[in-house]
């Protein structure tokens, strides 16, 4: 899915503030941009067209925003069972979750003039929605032109480089099919007085060891990186999960983490476990809480 980049949104005044963990942050305001800037809509439509012509059909940002607006009233009414806290989610995380797009294509551009001639410079980045990593990039400029049509200038600037951009996207998809999707998992222990922690023993093995064993079996080729952990917390990065479940349905981070939850709810553990998704590519699994 194509979205306007943060630089373009800042330069054109399409930003909004939101609170995250008590801190005020600024993020692009896609709704305001789409409703006010015809050039943006034309640019997105042109990139959608260029990508679709090359076998990469894209999801539409405007349609995604419309779905989000319909969901917003319902989500504002959802609170946690214990603390009553509202769901904390950034705008971009919400866009990614609703769109379920594997790749976000961020486009920043600017038009400069030298006399009557206009030149468009652009930067286009393909971002993996699950990891936030850039997996493809393209930048360049159009030739000076008497045309002030930004879409015409953008098409000229992008055309000579778009095939290389798409090749890098395809390489990324090929890697996912072979090696799995990259996600992250955090495990925390809720202090509820039960005495359970990641060093608790079951059949002579510590809980953290048994979770490592589960990770070995349930990741693609056992690929993951375990960061330094304690008796109450451990994090796994660069975790490669299958793209599909055994029934052929698509696998996402939350669905994969629920499999670990099911494992820990059974004998010999019988642990209460809660899965909290943090965007598309990260989940927190809390032991000791539902």
Tab-separated table of N, CA, C and O in Angstrom, residues 177-264:
chain	number	residue	atom	x	y	z
A	177	UNK	N	8.950	-16.769	1.485
A	177	UNK	CA	8.441	-18.091	1.148
A	177	UNK	C	9.435	-19.186	1.547
A	177	UNK	O	9.047	-20.280	1.950
A	178	UNK	N	10.722	-18.882	1.435
A	178	UNK	CA	11.750	-19.869	1.755
A	178	UNK	C	12.059	-19.927	3.246
A	178	UNK	O	12.167	-21.014	3.834
A	179	UNK	N	12.202	-18.760	3.866
A	179	UNK	CA	12.705	-18.687	5.234
A	179	UNK	C	11.681	-18.235	6.260
A	179	UNK	O	12.002	-18.128	7.452
A	180	UNK	N	10.452	-17.940	5.829
A	180	UNK	CA	9.415	-17.506	6.758
A	180	UNK	C	9.396	-16.001	6.955
A	180	UNK	O	10.294	-15.277	6.544
A	181	UNK	N	8.329	-15.556	7.600
A	181	UNK	CA	8.152	-14.133	7.899
A	181	UNK	C	8.879	-13.777	9.191
A	181	UNK	O	8.852	-14.542	10.157
A	182	UNK	N	9.532	-12.616	9.216
A	182	UNK	CA	10.278	-12.206	10.402
A	182	UNK	C	9.381	-11.421	11.362
A	182	UNK	O	8.757	-10.434	10.975
A	183	UNK	N	9.336	-11.873	12.633
A	183	UNK	CA	8.541	-11.209	13.662
A	183	UNK	C	9.346	-11.173	14.959
A	183	UNK	O	10.479	-11.665	15.018
A	184	UNK	N	8.738	-10.615	16.002
A	184	UNK	CA	9.378	-10.547	17.309
A	184	UNK	C	8.389	-10.999	18.382
A	184	UNK	O	7.177	-10.816	18.239
A	185	UNK	N	8.916	-11.575	19.461
A	185	UNK	CA	8.079	-12.050	20.558
A	185	UNK	C	8.706	-11.664	21.886
A	185	UNK	O	9.902	-11.875	22.108
A	186	UNK	N	7.904	-11.076	22.764
A	186	UNK	CA	8.327	-10.767	24.125
A	186	UNK	C	7.521	-11.631	25.083
A	186	UNK	O	6.301	-11.791	24.912
A	187	UNK	N	8.175	-12.178	26.087
A	187	UNK	CA	7.493	-12.962	27.110
A	187	UNK	C	7.736	-12.289	28.457
A	187	UNK	O	8.872	-11.987	28.824
A	188	UNK	N	6.647	-12.034	29.156
A	188	UNK	CA	6.715	-11.396	30.463
A	188	UNK	C	5.957	-12.256	31.482
A	188	UNK	O	5.004	-12.951	31.126
A	189	UNK	N	6.373	-12.180	32.733
A	189	UNK	CA	5.686	-12.889	33.803
A	189	UNK	C	5.010	-11.865	34.697
A	189	UNK	O	5.655	-10.941	35.199
A	190	UNK	N	3.695	-12.017	34.863
A	190	UNK	CA	2.916	-11.115	35.698
A	190	UNK	C	3.060	-11.528	37.155
A	190	UNK	O	2.826	-12.685	37.518
A	191	UNK	N	3.458	-10.590	37.991
A	191	UNK	CA	3.683	-10.873	39.412
A	191	UNK	C	2.346	-10.887	40.147
A	191	UNK	O	1.861	-9.864	40.614
A	192	UNK	N	1.754	-12.073	40.243
A	192	UNK	CA	0.460	-12.198	40.932
A	192	UNK	C	0.552	-13.047	42.189
A	192	UNK	O	-0.460	-13.528	42.711
A	193	UNK	N	1.784	-13.253	42.664
A	193	UNK	CA	1.963	-14.001	43.902
A	193	UNK	C	1.934	-15.508	43.746
A	193	UNK	O	1.972	-16.238	44.737
A	194	UNK	N	1.908	-16.003	42.491
A	194	UNK	CA	1.820	-17.450	42.271
A	194	UNK	C	3.159	-18.158	42.439
A	194	UNK	O	3.215	-19.375	42.611
A	195	UNK	N	4.242	-17.397	42.366
A	195	UNK	CA	5.567	-17.998	42.453
A	195	UNK	C	6.058	-18.565	41.143
A	195	UNK	O	7.152	-19.137	41.077
A	196	UNK	N	5.286	-18.430	40.073
A	196	UNK	CA	5.688	-18.923	38.756
A	196	UNK	C	6.580	-17.893	38.071
A	196	UNK	O	6.256	-16.697	38.033
A	197	UNK	N	7.702	-18.338	37.550
A	197	UNK	CA	8.539	-17.482	36.720
A	197	UNK	C	9.204	-18.349	35.657
A	197	UNK	O	8.937	-19.557	35.568
A	198	UNK	N	10.059	-17.773	34.853
A	198	UNK	CA	10.659	-18.488	33.727
A	198	UNK	C	11.704	-19.510	34.174
A	198	UNK	O	12.180	-20.292	33.349
A	199	UNK	N	12.045	-19.509	35.471
A	199	UNK	CA	12.987	-20.504	35.996
A	199	UNK	C	12.275	-21.630	36.729
A	199	UNK	O	12.924	-22.540	37.255
A	200	UNK	N	10.932	-21.583	36.783
A	200	UNK	CA	10.169	-22.668	37.403
A	200	UNK	C	10.424	-23.959	36.629
A	200	UNK	O	10.537	-23.950	35.405
A	201	UNK	N	10.514	-25.082	37.358
A	201	UNK	CA	10.892	-26.343	36.722
A	201	UNK	C	9.687	-27.247	36.487
A	201	UNK	O	8.766	-27.324	37.310
A	202	UNK	N	9.726	-27.914	35.322
A	202	UNK	CA	8.729	-28.910	34.945
A	202	UNK	C	9.481	-30.128	34.409
A	202	UNK	O	10.223	-30.000	33.427
A	203	UNK	N	9.319	-31.272	35.077
A	203	UNK	CA	9.990	-32.502	34.659
A	203	UNK	C	11.498	-32.308	34.531
A	203	UNK	O	12.146	-32.851	33.632
A	204	UNK	N	12.047	-31.500	35.429
A	204	UNK	CA	13.491	-31.311	35.455
A	204	UNK	C	14.025	-30.240	34.520
A	204	UNK	O	15.244	-30.034	34.448
A	205	UNK	N	13.130	-29.554	33.802
A	205	UNK	CA	13.550	-28.496	32.872
A	205	UNK	C	12.928	-27.166	33.291
A	205	UNK	O	11.768	-27.116	33.713
A	206	UNK	N	13.717	-26.091	33.161
A	206	UNK	CA	13.167	-24.776	33.459
A	206	UNK	C	12.186	-24.369	32.365
A	206	UNK	O	12.318	-24.772	31.201
A	207	UNK	N	11.210	-23.558	32.739
A	207	UNK	CA	10.192	-23.123	31.789
A	207	UNK	C	10.820	-22.439	30.576
A	207	UNK	O	10.401	-22.671	29.439
A	208	UNK	N	11.843	-21.627	30.781
A	208	UNK	CA	12.489	-20.933	29.660
A	208	UNK	C	13.124	-21.927	28.688
A	208	UNK	O	13.116	-21.697	27.468
A	209	UNK	N	13.647	-23.037	29.204
A	209	UNK	CA	14.237	-24.055	28.333
A	209	UNK	C	13.165	-24.735	27.489
A	209	UNK	O	13.378	-25.016	26.302
A	210	UNK	N	12.021	-24.992	28.087
A	210	UNK	CA	10.935	-25.650	27.370
A	210	UNK	C	10.336	-24.709	26.312
A	210	UNK	O	9.923	-25.153	25.245
A	211	UNK	N	10.311	-23.415	26.614
A	211	UNK	CA	9.852	-22.448	25.610
A	211	UNK	C	10.846	-22.386	24.453
A	211	UNK	O	10.460	-22.332	23.277
A	212	UNK	N	12.144	-22.427	24.767
A	212	UNK	CA	13.160	-22.469	23.705
A	212	UNK	C	12.957	-23.700	22.821
A	212	UNK	O	13.082	-23.618	21.587
A	213	UNK	N	12.645	-24.813	23.443
A	213	UNK	CA	12.421	-26.046	22.689
A	213	UNK	C	11.206	-25.913	21.774
A	213	UNK	O	11.218	-26.365	20.628
A	214	UNK	N	10.156	-25.260	22.277
A	214	UNK	CA	8.968	-25.011	21.450
A	214	UNK	C	9.328	-24.107	20.277
A	214	UNK	O	8.870	-24.327	19.149
A	215	UNK	N	10.147	-23.095	20.549
A	215	UNK	CA	10.578	-22.178	19.484
A	215	UNK	C	11.364	-22.926	18.418
A	215	UNK	O	11.195	-22.698	17.221
A	216	UNK	N	12.233	-23.846	18.836
A	216	UNK	CA	13.014	-24.638	17.877
A	216	UNK	C	12.100	-25.382	16.911
A	216	UNK	O	12.388	-25.489	15.711
A	217	UNK	N	10.996	-25.898	17.439
A	217	UNK	CA	10.096	-26.731	16.645
A	217	UNK	C	9.133	-25.916	15.801
A	217	UNK	O	8.753	-26.334	14.700
A	218	UNK	N	8.761	-24.731	16.269
A	218	UNK	CA	7.679	-23.978	15.644
A	218	UNK	C	8.128	-22.737	14.898
A	218	UNK	O	7.295	-21.875	14.574
A	219	UNK	N	9.407	-22.638	14.610
A	219	UNK	CA	9.911	-21.594	13.716
A	219	UNK	C	10.497	-22.268	12.479
A	219	UNK	O	10.819	-23.458	12.495
A	220	UNK	N	10.596	-21.524	11.403
A	220	UNK	CA	11.115	-22.077	10.160
A	220	UNK	C	12.607	-22.372	10.329
A	220	UNK	O	13.402	-21.463	10.587
A	221	UNK	N	12.953	-23.641	10.229
A	221	UNK	CA	14.337	-24.102	10.367
A	221	UNK	C	14.956	-23.679	11.698
A	221	UNK	O	16.163	-23.481	11.818
A	222	UNK	N	14.092	-23.483	12.734
A	222	UNK	CA	14.580	-23.111	14.061
A	222	UNK	C	15.276	-21.771	14.098
A	222	UNK	O	16.161	-21.553	14.943
A	223	UNK	N	14.854	-20.849	13.239
A	223	UNK	CA	15.568	-19.577	13.125
A	223	UNK	C	14.951	-18.515	14.023
A	223	UNK	O	13.798	-18.108	13.838
A	224	UNK	N	15.713	-18.065	15.003
A	224	UNK	CA	15.337	-16.948	15.865
A	224	UNK	C	16.565	-16.544	16.659
A	224	UNK	O	17.539	-17.294	16.760
A	225	UNK	N	16.509	-15.350	17.224
A	225	UNK	CA	17.585	-14.871	18.089
A	225	UNK	C	16.997	-14.590	19.460
A	225	UNK	O	16.055	-13.798	19.584
A	226	UNK	N	17.542	-15.252	20.475
A	226	UNK	CA	17.081	-15.029	21.838
A	226	UNK	C	17.964	-13.987	22.499
A	226	UNK	O	19.171	-14.149	22.599
A	227	UNK	N	17.333	-12.904	22.939
A	227	UNK	CA	18.068	-11.869	23.634
A	227	UNK	C	18.215	-12.253	25.098
A	227	UNK	O	17.515	-13.119	25.610
A	228	UNK	N	19.116	-11.609	25.781
A	228	UNK	CA	19.344	-11.912	27.187
A	228	UNK	C	18.065	-11.754	27.983
A	228	UNK	O	17.366	-10.737	27.872
A	229	UNK	N	17.717	-12.766	28.784
A	229	UNK	CA	16.486	-12.735	29.552
A	229	UNK	C	16.735	-12.867	31.035
A	229	UNK	O	17.862	-13.089	31.486
A	230	UNK	N	15.659	-12.726	31.800
A	230	UNK	CA	15.713	-12.879	33.245
A	230	UNK	C	14.629	-13.877	33.644
A	230	UNK	O	13.955	-14.459	32.796
A	231	UNK	N	14.442	-14.041	34.947
A	231	UNK	CA	13.422	-14.978	35.411
A	231	UNK	C	12.009	-14.475	35.126
A	231	UNK	O	11.049	-15.244	35.180
A	232	UNK	N	11.871	-13.183	34.789
A	232	UNK	CA	10.532	-12.631	34.560
A	232	UNK	C	10.305	-12.128	33.133
A	232	UNK	O	9.187	-11.757	32.790
A	233	UNK	N	11.348	-12.122	32.317
A	233	UNK	CA	11.158	-11.609	30.961
A	233	UNK	C	12.234	-12.127	30.016
A	233	UNK	O	13.379	-12.337	30.414
A	234	UNK	N	11.842	-12.318	28.762
A	234	UNK	CA	12.787	-12.707	27.717
A	234	UNK	C	12.216	-12.220	26.388
A	234	UNK	O	10.989	-12.117	26.229
A	235	UNK	N	13.092	-11.895	25.466
A	235	UNK	CA	12.657	-11.407	24.157
A	235	UNK	C	13.324	-12.217	23.064
A	235	UNK	O	14.496	-12.601	23.182
A	236	UNK	N	12.571	-12.456	22.004
A	236	UNK	CA	13.072	-13.145	20.823
A	236	UNK	C	12.940	-12.202	19.630
A	236	UNK	O	11.858	-11.661	19.371
A	237	UNK	N	14.026	-12.028	18.909
A	237	UNK	CA	14.026	-11.186	17.711
A	237	UNK	C	14.374	-12.042	16.495
A	237	UNK	O	14.845	-13.171	16.625
A	238	UNK	N	14.133	-11.490	15.322
A	238	UNK	CA	14.439	-12.175	14.059
A	238	UNK	C	13.837	-13.583	14.048
A	238	UNK	O	14.456	-14.538	13.584
A	239	UNK	N	12.625	-13.669	14.570
A	239	UNK	CA	11.907	-14.942	14.618
A	239	UNK	C	11.260	-15.193	13.262
A	239	UNK	O	10.526	-14.349	12.761
A	240	UNK	N	11.536	-16.332	12.667
A	240	UNK	CA	10.961	-16.659	11.360
A	240	UNK	C	9.795	-17.625	11.541
A	240	UNK	O	9.991	-18.768	11.956
A	241	UNK	N	8.594	-17.140	11.249
A	241	UNK	CA	7.404	-17.974	11.395
A	241	UNK	C	6.889	-18.376	10.018
A	241	UNK	O	7.119	-17.671	9.027
A	242	UNK	N	6.171	-19.495	9.906
A	242	UNK	CA	5.633	-19.915	8.607
A	242	UNK	C	4.636	-18.897	8.067
A	242	UNK	O	3.959	-18.199	8.829
A	243	UNK	N	4.536	-18.816	6.752
A	243	UNK	CA	3.549	-17.929	6.140
A	243	UNK	C	2.142	-18.482	6.262
A	243	UNK	O	1.166	-17.727	6.239
A	244	UNK	N	2.029	-19.809	6.392
A	244	UNK	CA	0.711	-20.433	6.410
A	244	UNK	C	0.603	-21.433	7.555
A	244	UNK	O	1.573	-22.061	7.962
A	245	UNK	N	-0.624	-21.584	8.051
A	245	UNK	CA	-0.926	-22.608	9.039
A	245	UNK	C	-1.062	-23.960	8.346
A	245	UNK	O	-1.057	-24.043	7.112
A	246	UNK	N	-1.202	-25.016	9.132
A	246	UNK	CA	-1.327	-26.363	8.570
A	246	UNK	C	-2.574	-26.500	7.697
A	246	UNK	O	-2.594	-27.295	6.753
A	247	UNK	N	-3.633	-25.705	8.001
A	247	UNK	CA	-4.860	-25.782	7.204
A	247	UNK	C	-4.817	-24.905	5.958
A	247	UNK	O	-5.807	-24.801	5.230
A	248	UNK	N	-3.671	-24.250	5.714
A	248	UNK	CA	-3.517	-23.417	4.526
A	248	UNK	C	-3.875	-21.971	4.729
A	248	UNK	O	-3.640	-21.136	3.830
A	249	UNK	N	-4.440	-21.606	5.876
A	249	UNK	CA	-4.774	-20.209	6.158
A	249	UNK	C	-3.499	-19.417	6.430
A	249	UNK	O	-2.494	-19.961	6.876
A	250	UNK	N	-3.555	-18.113	6.165
A	250	UNK	CA	-2.387	-17.261	6.385
A	250	UNK	C	-2.045	-17.182	7.871
A	250	UNK	O	-2.935	-17.129	8.727
A	251	UNK	N	-0.773	-17.183	8.173
A	251	UNK	CA	-0.292	-17.088	9.549
A	251	UNK	C	0.178	-15.657	9.808
A	251	UNK	O	0.915	-15.070	9.005
A	252	UNK	N	-0.251	-15.083	10.933
A	252	UNK	CA	0.287	-13.796	11.355
A	252	UNK	C	0.921	-13.943	12.733
A	252	UNK	O	0.895	-15.017	13.335
A	253	UNK	N	1.494	-12.857	13.231
A	253	UNK	CA	2.234	-12.936	14.488
A	253	UNK	C	1.338	-13.340	15.651
A	253	UNK	O	1.700	-14.196	16.474
A	254	UNK	N	0.150	-12.746	15.731
A	254	UNK	CA	-0.753	-13.052	16.833
A	254	UNK	C	-1.209	-14.511	16.783
A	254	UNK	O	-1.253	-15.193	17.808
A	255	UNK	N	-1.550	-14.993	15.587
A	255	UNK	CA	-1.979	-16.383	15.458
A	255	UNK	C	-0.887	-17.356	15.847
A	255	UNK	O	-1.149	-18.383	16.492
A	256	UNK	N	0.348	-17.033	15.490
A	256	UNK	CA	1.482	-17.883	15.852
A	256	UNK	C	1.715	-17.854	17.368
A	256	UNK	O	1.944	-18.895	17.999
A	257	UNK	N	1.616	-16.661	17.982
A	257	UNK	CA	1.821	-16.542	19.429
A	257	UNK	C	0.732	-17.284	20.197
A	257	UNK	O	0.973	-17.809	21.290
A	258	UNK	N	-0.470	-17.355	19.629
A	258	UNK	CA	-1.553	-18.088	20.296
A	258	UNK	C	-1.252	-19.584	20.372
A	258	UNK	O	-1.720	-20.266	21.294
A	259	UNK	N	-0.471	-20.085	19.440
A	259	UNK	CA	-0.085	-21.495	19.498
A	259	UNK	C	0.803	-21.754	20.709
A	259	UNK	O	0.677	-22.790	21.378
A	260	UNK	N	1.694	-20.813	20.998
A	260	UNK	CA	2.513	-20.942	22.206
A	260	UNK	C	1.645	-20.812	23.448
A	260	UNK	O	1.853	-21.526	24.444
A	261	UNK	N	0.665	-19.910	23.411
A	261	UNK	CA	-0.262	-19.795	24.537
A	261	UNK	C	-0.978	-21.124	24.797
A	261	UNK	O	-1.095	-21.559	25.954
A	262	UNK	N	-1.439	-21.762	23.733
A	262	UNK	CA	-2.132	-23.043	23.886
A	262	UNK	C	-1.216	-24.088	24.506
A	262	UNK	O	-1.638	-24.888	25.357
A	263	UNK	N	0.046	-24.083	24.094
A	263	UNK	CA	1.030	-25.024	24.640
A	263	UNK	C	1.198	-24.824	26.144
A	263	UNK	O	1.248	-25.786	26.922
A	264	UNK	N	1.266	-23.561	26.589
A	264	UNK	CA	1.511	-23.269	27.996
A	264	UNK	C	0.268	-23.445	28.864
A	264	UNK	O	0.364	-23.514	30.088
